[in-house]
PDB file of C-alpha atoms and ligand atoms in Angstrom:
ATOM      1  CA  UNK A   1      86.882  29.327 149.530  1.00  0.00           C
ATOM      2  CA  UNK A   2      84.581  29.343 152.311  1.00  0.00           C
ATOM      3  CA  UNK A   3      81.279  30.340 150.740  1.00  0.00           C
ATOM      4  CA  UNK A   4      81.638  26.535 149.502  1.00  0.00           C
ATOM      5  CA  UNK A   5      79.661  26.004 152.771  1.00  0.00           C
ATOM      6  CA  UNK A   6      76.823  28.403 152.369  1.00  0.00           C
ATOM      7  CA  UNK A   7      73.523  27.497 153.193  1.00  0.00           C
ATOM      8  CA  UNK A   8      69.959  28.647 151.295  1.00  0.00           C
ATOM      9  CA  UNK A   9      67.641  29.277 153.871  1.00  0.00           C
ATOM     10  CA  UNK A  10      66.239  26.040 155.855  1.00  0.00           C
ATOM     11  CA  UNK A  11      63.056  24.211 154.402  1.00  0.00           C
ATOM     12  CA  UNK A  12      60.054  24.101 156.304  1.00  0.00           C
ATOM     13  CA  UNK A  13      58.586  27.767 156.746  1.00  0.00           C
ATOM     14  CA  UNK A  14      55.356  26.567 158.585  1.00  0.00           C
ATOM     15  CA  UNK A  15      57.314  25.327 161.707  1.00  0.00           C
ATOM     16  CA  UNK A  16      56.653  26.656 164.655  1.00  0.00           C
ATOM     17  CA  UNK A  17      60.066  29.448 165.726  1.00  0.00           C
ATOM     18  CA  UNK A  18      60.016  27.476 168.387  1.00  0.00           C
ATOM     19  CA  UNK A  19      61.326  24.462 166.831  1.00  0.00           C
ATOM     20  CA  UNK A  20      64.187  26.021 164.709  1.00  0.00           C
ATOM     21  CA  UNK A  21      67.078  27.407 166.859  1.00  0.00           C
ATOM     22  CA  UNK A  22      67.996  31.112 167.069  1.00  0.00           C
ATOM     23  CA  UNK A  23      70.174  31.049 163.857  1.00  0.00           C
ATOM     24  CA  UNK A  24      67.028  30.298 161.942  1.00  0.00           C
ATOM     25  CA  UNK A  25      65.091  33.204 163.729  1.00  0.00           C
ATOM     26  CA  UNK A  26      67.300  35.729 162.502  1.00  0.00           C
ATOM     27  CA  UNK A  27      67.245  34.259 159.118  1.00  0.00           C
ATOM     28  CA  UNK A  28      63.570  34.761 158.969  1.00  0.00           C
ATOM     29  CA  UNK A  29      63.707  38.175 160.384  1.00  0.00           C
ATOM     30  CA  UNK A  30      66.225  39.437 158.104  1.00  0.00           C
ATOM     31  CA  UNK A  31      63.702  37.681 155.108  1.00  0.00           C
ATOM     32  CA  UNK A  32      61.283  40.144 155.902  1.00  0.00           C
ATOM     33  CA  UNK A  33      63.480  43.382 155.820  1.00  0.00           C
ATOM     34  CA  UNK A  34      63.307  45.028 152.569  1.00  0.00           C
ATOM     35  CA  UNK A  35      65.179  43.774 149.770  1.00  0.00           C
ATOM     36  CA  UNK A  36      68.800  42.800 150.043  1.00  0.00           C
ATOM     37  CA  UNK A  37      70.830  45.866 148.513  1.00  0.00           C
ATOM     38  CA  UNK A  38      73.735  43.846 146.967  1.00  0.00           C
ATOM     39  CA  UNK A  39      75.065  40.210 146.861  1.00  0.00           C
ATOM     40  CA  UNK A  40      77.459  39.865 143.960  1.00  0.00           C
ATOM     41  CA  UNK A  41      75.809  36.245 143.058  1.00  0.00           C
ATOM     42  CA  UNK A  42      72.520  36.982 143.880  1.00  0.00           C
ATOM     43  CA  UNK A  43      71.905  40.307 142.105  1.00  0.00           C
ATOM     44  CA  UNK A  44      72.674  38.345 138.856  1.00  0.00           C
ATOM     45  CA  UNK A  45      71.144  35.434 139.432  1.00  0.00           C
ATOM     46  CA  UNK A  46      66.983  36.540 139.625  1.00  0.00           C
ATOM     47  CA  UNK A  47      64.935  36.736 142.538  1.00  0.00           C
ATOM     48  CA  UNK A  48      66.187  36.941 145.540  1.00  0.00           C
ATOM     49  CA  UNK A  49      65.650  32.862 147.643  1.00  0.00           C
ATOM     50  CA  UNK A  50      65.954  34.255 151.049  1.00  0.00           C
ATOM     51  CA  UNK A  51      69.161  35.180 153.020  1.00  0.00           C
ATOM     52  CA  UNK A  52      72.333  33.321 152.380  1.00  0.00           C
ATOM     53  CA  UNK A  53      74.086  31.744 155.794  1.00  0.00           C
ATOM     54  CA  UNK A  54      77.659  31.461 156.552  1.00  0.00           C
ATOM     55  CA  UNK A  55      79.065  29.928 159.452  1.00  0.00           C
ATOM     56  CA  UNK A  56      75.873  31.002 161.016  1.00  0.00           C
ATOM     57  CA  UNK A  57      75.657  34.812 159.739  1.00  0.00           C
ATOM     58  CA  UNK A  58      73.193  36.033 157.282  1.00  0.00           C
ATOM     59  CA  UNK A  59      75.273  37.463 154.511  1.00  0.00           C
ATOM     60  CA  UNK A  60      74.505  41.020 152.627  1.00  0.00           C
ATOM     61  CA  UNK A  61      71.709  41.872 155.218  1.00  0.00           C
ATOM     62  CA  UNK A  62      72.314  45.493 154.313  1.00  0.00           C
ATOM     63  CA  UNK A  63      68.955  46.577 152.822  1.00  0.00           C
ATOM     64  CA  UNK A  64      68.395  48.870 149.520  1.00  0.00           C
ATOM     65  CA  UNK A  65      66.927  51.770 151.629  1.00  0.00           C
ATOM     66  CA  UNK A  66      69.900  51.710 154.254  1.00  0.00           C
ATOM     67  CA  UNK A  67      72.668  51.445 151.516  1.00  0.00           C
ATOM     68  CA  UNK A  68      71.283  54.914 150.396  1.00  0.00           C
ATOM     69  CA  UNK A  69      71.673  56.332 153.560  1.00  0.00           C
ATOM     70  CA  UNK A  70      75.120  54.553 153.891  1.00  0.00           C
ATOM     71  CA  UNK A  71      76.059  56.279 150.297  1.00  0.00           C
ATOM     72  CA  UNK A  72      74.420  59.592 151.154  1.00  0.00           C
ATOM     73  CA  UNK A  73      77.011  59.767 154.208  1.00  0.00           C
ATOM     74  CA  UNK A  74      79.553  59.827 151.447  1.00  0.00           C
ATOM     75  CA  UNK A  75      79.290  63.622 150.028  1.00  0.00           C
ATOM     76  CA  UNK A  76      78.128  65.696 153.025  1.00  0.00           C
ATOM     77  CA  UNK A  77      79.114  64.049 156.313  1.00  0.00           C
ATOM     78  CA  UNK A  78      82.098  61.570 155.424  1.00  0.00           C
ATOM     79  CA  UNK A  79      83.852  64.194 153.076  1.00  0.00           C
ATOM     80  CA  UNK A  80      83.430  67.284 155.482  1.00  0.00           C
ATOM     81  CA  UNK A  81      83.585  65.579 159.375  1.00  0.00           C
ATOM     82  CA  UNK A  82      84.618  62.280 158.450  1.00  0.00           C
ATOM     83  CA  UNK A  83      88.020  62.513 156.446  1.00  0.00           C
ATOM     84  CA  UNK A  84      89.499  65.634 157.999  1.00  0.00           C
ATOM     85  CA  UNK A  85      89.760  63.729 161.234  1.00  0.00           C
ATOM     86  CA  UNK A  86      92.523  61.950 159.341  1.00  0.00           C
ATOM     87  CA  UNK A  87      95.835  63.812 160.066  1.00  0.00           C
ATOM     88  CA  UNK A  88      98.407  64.518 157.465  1.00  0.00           C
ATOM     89  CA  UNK A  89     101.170  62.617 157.277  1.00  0.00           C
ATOM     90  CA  UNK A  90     103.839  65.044 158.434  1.00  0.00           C
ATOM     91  CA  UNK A  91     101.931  66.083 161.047  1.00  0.00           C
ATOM     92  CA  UNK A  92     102.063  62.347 162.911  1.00  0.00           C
ATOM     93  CA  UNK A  93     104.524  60.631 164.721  1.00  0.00           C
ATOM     94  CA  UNK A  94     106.109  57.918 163.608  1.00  0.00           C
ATOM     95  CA  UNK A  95     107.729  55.119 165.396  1.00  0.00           C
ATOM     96  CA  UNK A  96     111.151  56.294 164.943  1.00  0.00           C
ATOM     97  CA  UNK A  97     110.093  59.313 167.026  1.00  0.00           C
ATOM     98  CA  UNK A  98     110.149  57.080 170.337  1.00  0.00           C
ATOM     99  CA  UNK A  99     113.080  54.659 169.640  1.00  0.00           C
ATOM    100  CA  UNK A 100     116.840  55.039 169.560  1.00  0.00           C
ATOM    101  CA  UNK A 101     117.900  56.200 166.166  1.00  0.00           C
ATOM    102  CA  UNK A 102     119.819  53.188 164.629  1.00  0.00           C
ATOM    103  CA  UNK A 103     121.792  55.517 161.921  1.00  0.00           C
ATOM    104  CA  UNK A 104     123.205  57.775 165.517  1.00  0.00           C
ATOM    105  CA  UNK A 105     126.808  56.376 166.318  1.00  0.00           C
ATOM    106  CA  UNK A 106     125.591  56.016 170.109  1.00  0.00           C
ATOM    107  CA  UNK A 107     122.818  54.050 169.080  1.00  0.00           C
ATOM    108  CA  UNK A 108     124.392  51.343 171.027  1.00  0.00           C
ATOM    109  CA  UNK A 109     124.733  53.105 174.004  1.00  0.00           C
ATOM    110  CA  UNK A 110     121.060  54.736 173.629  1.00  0.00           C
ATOM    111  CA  UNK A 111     119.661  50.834 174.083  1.00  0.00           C
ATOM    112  CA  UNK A 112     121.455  50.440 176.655  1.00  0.00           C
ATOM    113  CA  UNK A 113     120.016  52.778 178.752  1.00  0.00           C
ATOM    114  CA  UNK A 114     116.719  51.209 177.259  1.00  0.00           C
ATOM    115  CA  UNK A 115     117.049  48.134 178.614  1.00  0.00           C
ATOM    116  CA  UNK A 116     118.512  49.419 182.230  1.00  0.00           C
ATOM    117  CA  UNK A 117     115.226  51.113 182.395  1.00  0.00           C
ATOM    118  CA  UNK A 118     113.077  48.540 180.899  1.00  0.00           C
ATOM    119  CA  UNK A 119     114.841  45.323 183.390  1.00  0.00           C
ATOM    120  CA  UNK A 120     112.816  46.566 186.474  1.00  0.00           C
ATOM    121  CA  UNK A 121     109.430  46.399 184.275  1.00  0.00           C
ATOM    122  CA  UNK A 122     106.717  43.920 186.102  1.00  0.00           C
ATOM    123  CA  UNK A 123     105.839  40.889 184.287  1.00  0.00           C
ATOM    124  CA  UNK A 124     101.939  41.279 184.652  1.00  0.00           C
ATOM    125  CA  UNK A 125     103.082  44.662 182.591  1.00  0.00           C
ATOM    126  CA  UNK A 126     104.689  43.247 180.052  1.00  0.00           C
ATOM    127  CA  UNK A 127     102.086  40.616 179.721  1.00  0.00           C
ATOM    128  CA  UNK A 128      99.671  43.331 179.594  1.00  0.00           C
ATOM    129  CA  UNK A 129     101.943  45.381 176.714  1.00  0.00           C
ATOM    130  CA  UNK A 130     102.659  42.420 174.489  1.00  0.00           C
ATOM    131  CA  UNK A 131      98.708  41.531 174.846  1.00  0.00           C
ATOM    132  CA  UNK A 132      97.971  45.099 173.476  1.00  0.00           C
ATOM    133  CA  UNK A 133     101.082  44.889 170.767  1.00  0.00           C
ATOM    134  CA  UNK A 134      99.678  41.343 169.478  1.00  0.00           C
ATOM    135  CA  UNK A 135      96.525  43.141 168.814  1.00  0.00           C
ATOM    136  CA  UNK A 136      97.603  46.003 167.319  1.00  0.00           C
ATOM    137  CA  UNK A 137     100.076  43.991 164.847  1.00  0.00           C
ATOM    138  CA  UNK A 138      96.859  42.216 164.015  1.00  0.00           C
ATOM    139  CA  UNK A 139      95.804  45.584 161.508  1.00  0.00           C
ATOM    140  CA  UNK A 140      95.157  43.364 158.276  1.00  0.00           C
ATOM    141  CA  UNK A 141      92.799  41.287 159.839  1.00  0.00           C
ATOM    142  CA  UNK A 142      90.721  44.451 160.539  1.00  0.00           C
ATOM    143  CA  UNK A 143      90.923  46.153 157.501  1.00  0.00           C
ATOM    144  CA  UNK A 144      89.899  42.875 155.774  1.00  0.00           C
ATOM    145  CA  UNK A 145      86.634  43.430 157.553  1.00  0.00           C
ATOM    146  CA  UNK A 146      86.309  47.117 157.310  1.00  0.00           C
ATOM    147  CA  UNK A 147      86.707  45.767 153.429  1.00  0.00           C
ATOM    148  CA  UNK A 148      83.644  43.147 153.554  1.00  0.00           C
ATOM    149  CA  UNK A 149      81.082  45.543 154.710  1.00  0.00           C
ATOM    150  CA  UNK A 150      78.827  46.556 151.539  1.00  0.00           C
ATOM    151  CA  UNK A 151      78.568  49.966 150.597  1.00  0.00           C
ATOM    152  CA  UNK A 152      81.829  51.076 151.997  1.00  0.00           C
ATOM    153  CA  UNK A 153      84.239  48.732 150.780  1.00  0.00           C
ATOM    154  CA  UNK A 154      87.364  49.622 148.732  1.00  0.00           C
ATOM    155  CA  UNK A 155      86.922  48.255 145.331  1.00  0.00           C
ATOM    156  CA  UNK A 156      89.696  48.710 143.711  1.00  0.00           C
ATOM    157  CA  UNK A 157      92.330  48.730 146.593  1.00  0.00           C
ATOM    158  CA  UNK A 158      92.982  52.559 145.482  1.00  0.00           C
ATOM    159  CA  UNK A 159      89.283  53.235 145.309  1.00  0.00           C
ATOM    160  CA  UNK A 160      88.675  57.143 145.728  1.00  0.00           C
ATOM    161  CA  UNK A 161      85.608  57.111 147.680  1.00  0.00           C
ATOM    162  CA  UNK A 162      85.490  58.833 150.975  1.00  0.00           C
ATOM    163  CA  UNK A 163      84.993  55.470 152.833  1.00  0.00           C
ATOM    164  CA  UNK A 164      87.736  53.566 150.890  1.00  0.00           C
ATOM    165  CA  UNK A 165      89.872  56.130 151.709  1.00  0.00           C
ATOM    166  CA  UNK A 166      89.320  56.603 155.247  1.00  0.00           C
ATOM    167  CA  UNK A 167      89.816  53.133 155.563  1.00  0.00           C
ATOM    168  CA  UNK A 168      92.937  53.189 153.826  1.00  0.00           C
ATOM    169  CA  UNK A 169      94.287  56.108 155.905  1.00  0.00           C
ATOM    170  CA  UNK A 170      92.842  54.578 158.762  1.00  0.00           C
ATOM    171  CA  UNK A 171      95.029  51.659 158.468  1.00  0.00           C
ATOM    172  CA  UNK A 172      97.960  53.922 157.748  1.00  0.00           C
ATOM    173  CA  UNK A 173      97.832  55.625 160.476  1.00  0.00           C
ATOM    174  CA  UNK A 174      97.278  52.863 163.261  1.00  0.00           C
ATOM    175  CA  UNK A 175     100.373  50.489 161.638  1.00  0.00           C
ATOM    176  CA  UNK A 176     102.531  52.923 162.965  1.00  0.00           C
ATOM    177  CA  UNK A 177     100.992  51.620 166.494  1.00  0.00           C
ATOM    178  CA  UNK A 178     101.998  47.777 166.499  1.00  0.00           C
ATOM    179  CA  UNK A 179     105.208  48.949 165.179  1.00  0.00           C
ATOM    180  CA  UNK A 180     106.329  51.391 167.653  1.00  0.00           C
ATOM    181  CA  UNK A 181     105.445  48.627 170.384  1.00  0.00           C
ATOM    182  CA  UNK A 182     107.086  45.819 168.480  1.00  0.00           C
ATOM    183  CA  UNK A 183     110.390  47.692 168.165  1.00  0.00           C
ATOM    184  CA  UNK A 184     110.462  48.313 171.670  1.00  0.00           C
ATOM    185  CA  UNK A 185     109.289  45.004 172.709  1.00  0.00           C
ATOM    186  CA  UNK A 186     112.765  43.791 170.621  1.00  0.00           C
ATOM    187  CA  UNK A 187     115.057  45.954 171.998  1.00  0.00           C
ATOM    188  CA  UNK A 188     114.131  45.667 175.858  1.00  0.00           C
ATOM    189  CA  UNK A 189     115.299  42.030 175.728  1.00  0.00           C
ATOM    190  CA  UNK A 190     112.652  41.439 177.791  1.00  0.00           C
ATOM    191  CA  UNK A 191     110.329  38.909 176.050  1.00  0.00           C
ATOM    192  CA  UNK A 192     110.574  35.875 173.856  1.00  0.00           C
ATOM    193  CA  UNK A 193     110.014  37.942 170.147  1.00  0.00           C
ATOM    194  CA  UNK A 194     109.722  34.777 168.327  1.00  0.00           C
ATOM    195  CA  UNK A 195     107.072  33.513 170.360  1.00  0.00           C
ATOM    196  CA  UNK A 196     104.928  36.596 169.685  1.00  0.00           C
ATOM    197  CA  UNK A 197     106.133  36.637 165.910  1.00  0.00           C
ATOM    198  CA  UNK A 198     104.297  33.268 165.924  1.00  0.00           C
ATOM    199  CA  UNK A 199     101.203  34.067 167.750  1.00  0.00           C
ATOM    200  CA  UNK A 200     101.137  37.129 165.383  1.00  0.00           C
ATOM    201  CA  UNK A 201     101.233  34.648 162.176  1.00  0.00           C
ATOM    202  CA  UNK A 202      98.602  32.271 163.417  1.00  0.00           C
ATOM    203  CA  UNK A 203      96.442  35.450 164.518  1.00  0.00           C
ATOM    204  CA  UNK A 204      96.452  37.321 161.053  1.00  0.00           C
ATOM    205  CA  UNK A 205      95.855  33.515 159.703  1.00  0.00           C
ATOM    206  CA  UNK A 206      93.617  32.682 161.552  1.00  0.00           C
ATOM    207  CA  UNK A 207      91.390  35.792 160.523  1.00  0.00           C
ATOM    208  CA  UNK A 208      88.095  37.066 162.577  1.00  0.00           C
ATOM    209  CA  UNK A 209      84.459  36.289 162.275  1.00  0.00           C
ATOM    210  CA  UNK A 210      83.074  39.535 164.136  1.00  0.00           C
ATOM    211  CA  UNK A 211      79.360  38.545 162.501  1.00  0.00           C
ATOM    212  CA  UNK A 212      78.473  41.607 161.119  1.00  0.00           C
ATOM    213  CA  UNK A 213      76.915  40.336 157.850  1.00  0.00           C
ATOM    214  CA  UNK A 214      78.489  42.722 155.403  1.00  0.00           C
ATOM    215  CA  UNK A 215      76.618  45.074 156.886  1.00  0.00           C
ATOM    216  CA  UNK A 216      77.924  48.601 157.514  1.00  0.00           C
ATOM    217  CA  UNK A 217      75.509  49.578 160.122  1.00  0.00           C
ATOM    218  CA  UNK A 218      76.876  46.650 162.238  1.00  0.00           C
ATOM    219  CA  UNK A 219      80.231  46.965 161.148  1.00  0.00           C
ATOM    220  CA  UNK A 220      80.686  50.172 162.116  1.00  0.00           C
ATOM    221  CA  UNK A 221      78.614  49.575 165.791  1.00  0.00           C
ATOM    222  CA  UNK A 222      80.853  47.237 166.573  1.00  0.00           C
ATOM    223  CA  UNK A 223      83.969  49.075 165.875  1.00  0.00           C
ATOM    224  CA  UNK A 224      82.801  51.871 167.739  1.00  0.00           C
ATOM    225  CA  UNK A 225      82.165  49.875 170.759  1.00  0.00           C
ATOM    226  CA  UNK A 226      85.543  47.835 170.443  1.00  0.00           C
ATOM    227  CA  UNK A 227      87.503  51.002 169.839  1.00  0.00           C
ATOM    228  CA  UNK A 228      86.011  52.555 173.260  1.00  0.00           C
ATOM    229  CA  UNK A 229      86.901  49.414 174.755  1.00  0.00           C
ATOM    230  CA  UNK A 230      90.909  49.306 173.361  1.00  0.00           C
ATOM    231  CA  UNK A 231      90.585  53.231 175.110  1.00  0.00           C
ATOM    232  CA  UNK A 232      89.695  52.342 177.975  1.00  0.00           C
ATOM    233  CA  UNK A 233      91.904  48.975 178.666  1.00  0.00           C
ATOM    234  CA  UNK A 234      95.155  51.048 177.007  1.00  0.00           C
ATOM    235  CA  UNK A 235      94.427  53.377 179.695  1.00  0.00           C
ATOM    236  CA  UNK A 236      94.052  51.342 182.562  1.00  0.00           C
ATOM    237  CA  UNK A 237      96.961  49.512 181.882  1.00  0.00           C
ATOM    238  CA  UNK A 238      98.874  52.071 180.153  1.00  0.00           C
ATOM    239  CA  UNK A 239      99.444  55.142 181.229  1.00  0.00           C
ATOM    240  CA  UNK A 240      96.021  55.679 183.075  1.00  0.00           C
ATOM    241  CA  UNK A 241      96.857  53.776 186.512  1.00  0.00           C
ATOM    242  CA  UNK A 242     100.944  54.741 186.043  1.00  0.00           C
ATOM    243  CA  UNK A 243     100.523  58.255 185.992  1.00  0.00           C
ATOM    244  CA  UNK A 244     102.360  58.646 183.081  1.00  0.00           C
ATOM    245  CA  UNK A 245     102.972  61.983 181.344  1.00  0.00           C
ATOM    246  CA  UNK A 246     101.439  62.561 177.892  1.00  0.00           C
ATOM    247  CA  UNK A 247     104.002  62.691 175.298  1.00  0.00           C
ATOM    248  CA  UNK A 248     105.191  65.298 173.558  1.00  0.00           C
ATOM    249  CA  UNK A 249     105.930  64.869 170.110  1.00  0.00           C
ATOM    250  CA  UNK A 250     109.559  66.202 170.211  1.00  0.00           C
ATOM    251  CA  UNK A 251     111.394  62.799 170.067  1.00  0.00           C
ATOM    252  CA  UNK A 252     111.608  62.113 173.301  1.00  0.00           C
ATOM    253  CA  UNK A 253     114.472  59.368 172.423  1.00  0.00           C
ATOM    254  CA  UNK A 254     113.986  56.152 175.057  1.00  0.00           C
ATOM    255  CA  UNK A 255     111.746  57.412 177.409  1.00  0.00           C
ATOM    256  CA  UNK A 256     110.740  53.752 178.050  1.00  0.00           C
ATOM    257  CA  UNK A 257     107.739  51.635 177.188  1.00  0.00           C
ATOM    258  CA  UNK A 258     105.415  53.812 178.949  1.00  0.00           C
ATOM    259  CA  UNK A 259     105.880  56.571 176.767  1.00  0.00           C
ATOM    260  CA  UNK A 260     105.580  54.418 173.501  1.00  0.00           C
ATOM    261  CA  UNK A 261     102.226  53.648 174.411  1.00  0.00           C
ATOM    262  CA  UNK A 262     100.931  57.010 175.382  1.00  0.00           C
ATOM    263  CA  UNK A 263     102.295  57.518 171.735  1.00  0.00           C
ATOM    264  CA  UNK A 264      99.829  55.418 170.578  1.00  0.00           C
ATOM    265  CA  UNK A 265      97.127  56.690 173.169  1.00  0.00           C
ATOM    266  CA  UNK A 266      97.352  59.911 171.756  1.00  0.00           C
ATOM    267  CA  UNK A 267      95.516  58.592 168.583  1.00  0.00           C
ATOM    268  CA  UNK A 268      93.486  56.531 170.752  1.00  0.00           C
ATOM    269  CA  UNK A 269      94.427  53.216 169.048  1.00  0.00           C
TER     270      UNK A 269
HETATM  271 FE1  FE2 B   1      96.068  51.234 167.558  1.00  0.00          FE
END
């Protein structure tokens, strides 16, 4: 495993900053917060030596004071604003809802008219869609993060906490996105599936680094930010600059890729 490579914090305290590079810096600043909340090895292990670094990161920078605020979200604001925001399950579309039903006996004739429609698509589109698909179908790689901040994390898999489960239903809801896209995708004919099956593989594989220490405060800044951004580039390349219609959630069967992803726009991705 990884934390094979971690590193104690570097000898030689009296230096002068200016002689350590900016990892060190941080390392130091983070050293004089007040007292790492958790670290599963060093909780047991005595005093705390000084922030652990990985790949760069301080690890567990969360702090005992801000872990109580993180846990006193969990009761008033999580449970009443927080989860509710999460819809119920028959009350969200699903991918079927935008895709030729395969059980229909026309279903054949249905994809037709898919791929008449989808043949005059631009290629800087479809560039654009499969970018956006590739991300979406990357969903474990973010809830493996949502999973390493302290505080929040799920620690049984089927934890019942307020955060666990958001996360959980979080995830739920936004697989429905790279699914949706992916089905499409497959039955325009209009892109090389296997070669975005693979770049899917090495993505999820590959994992992501976002550097935010375990650290919900950071975790959760960052998301925000990067789930603004997904808004705003889904938009612009979406439906935003084509003028396309909102859906409505009536199965609109085959209305083309366009509508698919204001399907997912209407979560906001
Ligand atoms: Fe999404």
């Amino acid at each position: 495993m990884a934390l094979g490579r971690q590193a104690t914090q570097p000898r030689g305290a009296n230096r002068h900053p200016a002689a350590d590079g900016p990892r060190r810096v941080v390392a130091r600043a983070v050293a004089s917060a007040p007292q790492p909340a958790t670290s599963t090895s060093h909780a047991q292990s005595g005093p705390v030596q000084g922030p652990i670094i990985m790949n760069g990161q301080v690890l567990h920078s969360l702090t005992a004071e801000r872990l109580d605020v993180v846990r006193s979200l969990e009761d008033g604001y999580l449970q009443t604003q927080v989860v509710p925001l999460l819809k119920a399950v028959d009350k969200c579309w699903q991918p079927a809802d935008f895709l030729p039903p395969s059980e229909d006996a026309d279903f054949l004739d249905k994809v037709h008219e898919l791929r008449q429609r989808a043949k005059n698509l631009p290629d800087d589109y479809l560039v654009v869609f499969v970018g956006d698909m590739i991300t979406e179908e990357a969903l474990p790689t973010y809830m493996t993060m949502l999973n390493t901040l302290d505080g929040v994390r799920d620690e049984t898999g089927a934890s019942q906490t307020p955060w666990a489960k958001w996360t959980r239903e979080w995830t739920a809801e936004e697989n429905r996105h790279g699914d949706v896209m992916n089905k499409y995708m497959y039955l325009t004919g209009r892109v090389n599936l296997k070669s975005i099956e693979v770049t899917i593989q090495n993505l999820i594989g590959s994992g992501m680094d976002p550097k935010t220490e375990n650290n919900p405060y950071l975790g959760f800044l960052y998301t925000s930010f990067q789930e603004r951004a997904t808004k705003v580039c889904w938009g612009a390349g979406g439906w935003g600059r084509a003028g396309v219609e909102r859906p409505r959630c009536k199965r609109p069967h085959v209305r083309g890729p366009r509508t698919a992803l204001a399907g997912c726009l209407a979560r906001a991705c």
